[in-house]
Amino acid sequence: MRRRTILIVAACLAILAGLLPMVAVAHLLRVRAIAAEQRHMAEYARWTLMRTKRVFADARQALVDAGAPPGTECSPEHIAQLRQIAMDARNVEEIGYFRDGRLVCTSLGPIRLRVPRTPPDLDLGGGFALVLNIQPRTFRSQPMLAMSHGDYTALIKPERLVDVLTDTHMTLGIAAGPGRAVALSGKTDPGLLRTLAADTTEGIDERHVFASLREGPLTAFAFGDRAQALARLQNDYLLLLPMGLLVSTLLVGIVIWVSRQRLSPEKELAIAIRNREFVVHYQPIIDLADGRCVAAEALLRWRRPDGRWIRPDLFIPLAEESGLISTLTDLLIERVIDDQGPQLRADRDLHISINISARDLESGRFLPILAEALARAGVEPSQIWLEATEQGFIRTEMATSAVEAARAAGHMVAIDDFGTGYSSLSLLQGLPLDALKIDKSFVETIATDAATSTVTPHIIDMAHGLKLRIIAEGVETWEQEAYLRAAGVRLAQGWLYSRALPAAEFAAYRQSRNAGSDGVLAGSALS
Ligand code: C2E
Ligand code: CA
Ligand code: CA
């Protein structure tokens, strides 16, 4: 994954980690609130059903008690009896007696206009039936329920059935059959009524939370306003906010910590290699005999996306430790051939020196890759020199075969930083090397009194003795240059001539330095 992607993913995760717990808890609260509300409704439906059964039992008893000995119906005594029963039964308003389908008298007295009997709507079993929506003579304003039994009818106010004290705003009701309202404490639409009357149920629709309970031909139900039920949640949400924030902060912290872990230096380096954040700069190498620029050392540069440059002495050891160096070497080869291919083809005397780490040298895996790249670009293998530090040569046997393989492929091989490690003369003698680079720490001591200054001539003599080419590193002064030339050192690089330059600048440097100095001893550092 690229660094940007990781950061974006981490940021998204952090945002998610912040939001998810809040959303999850909010959702949980909502689900629980709705479930609680449904249970609440179911409870009220049960109470409504109980209430209805009590009212009906009352009416049944009244109807059973209403009977009179045959022939005495509607006598003043009977009417008095009916009145007493209607008064005693709390849920019965009036009792009527029918003869031949016509009302003859009620608990209020004889009837002059004998109204016909309304056929029943609902059979309650046991000889009892119910007429819904009756408009009795005496209670004109209000529709009533009439329970009938034999020749008698008891009038019931529908609101008695739903006369249950509620704590929050809700509508209670009794329905019969597939959705006929028997009694309702408020208003409802026919659709909801059908749903409620269908069966024992609990549920929620766009506007209501409801529950119903069915028993025999009757269904009791209760429903409330969904929005109101959810609005009651608001306080819970406010309570949740600080808690959610706390959890979010914690999770965001964890995500940041984890992504930091992911972006450890090794990971960063691996990402940078994949993103190809590396460029190569070229430090000119000067022929001290004529002052011409004849080569360059390729030096890797890591440029971070934010523009920061990272020094190779920081990332090369990291790459070596983490095993990323091989990939980095592959990238280096590719870049060098891309940058210098045309120049190298145009001038077969030009060579580029590349640094090969100990691990690469031993495995030799870069050799075929290099060969392939050179063949494709039409560059001679002799135009690529390989530099390896003494470390690369410590395991002499492996190193010997590695160096032999590299030389067989046509490359020149140089030992880098010679004298700074533990290398010995015998090591040097045993290896089939082409060149030796005198480390800048030795060049620095030239023309000074430092103890190491006495070592420098020995290194040079030794290299001559072994017929090695010598390249002096870190040349910064004219004295150093004069000394080296006098000692027979042919090649030199250092800030006296130039720092490592981007490819285009190196090309320009070489052109201007070499212009008009063909074959002429140009002296040093003319440019
Ligand atoms: P090195 O191979 O010894 O490279 C020479 C270093 O000395 C370079 O530092 C160069 O910029 C610096 N230098 C050159 N002339 C002067 C001078 O006159 N005075 C001073 N004080 N310094 C001078 P750089 O580029 O920072 O490279 C540091 C080291 O990183 C290199 O040391 C080399 O060991 C390693 N390195 C650089 N590029 C690569 C690479 O492509 N592959 C591998 N394996 N290692 C690399
Ligand atoms: Ca080097
Ligand atoms: Ca060096």
mmCIF file of C-alpha atoms and ligand atoms in Angstrom, residues 297-299 353-355 387-389 416-417 437 473 493, ligand 2:
data_model
loop_
_atom_site.group_PDB
_atom_site.id
_atom_site.type_symbol
_atom_site.label_atom_id
_atom_site.label_comp_id
_atom_site.label_asym_id
_atom_site.label_seq_id
_atom_site.Cartn_x
_atom_site.Cartn_y
_atom_site.Cartn_z
ATOM 1 C CA GLU A 297 29.921 7.884 -9.058
ATOM 2 C CA ALA A 298 26.212 7.231 -8.877
ATOM 3 C CA LEU A 299 24.868 8.215 -5.465
ATOM 4 C CA SER A 353 30.580 3.708 -10.855
ATOM 5 C CA ILE A 354 27.790 2.208 -8.780
ATOM 6 C CA ASN A 355 27.877 1.158 -5.136
ATOM 7 C CA GLU A 387 32.251 -0.331 -5.857
ATOM 8 C CA ALA A 388 31.964 -2.478 -2.779
ATOM 9 C CA THR A 389 33.220 -1.695 0.692
ATOM 10 C CA ASP A 416 35.520 1.280 -1.586
ATOM 11 C CA ASP A 417 36.506 3.126 1.604
ATOM 12 C CA LYS A 437 39.191 3.953 -3.681
ATOM 13 C CA GLU A 473 37.718 10.364 -2.735
ATOM 14 C CA GLN A 493 36.499 13.015 -7.041
HETATM 15 CA CA CA B 2 31.373 4.692 -3.188
#
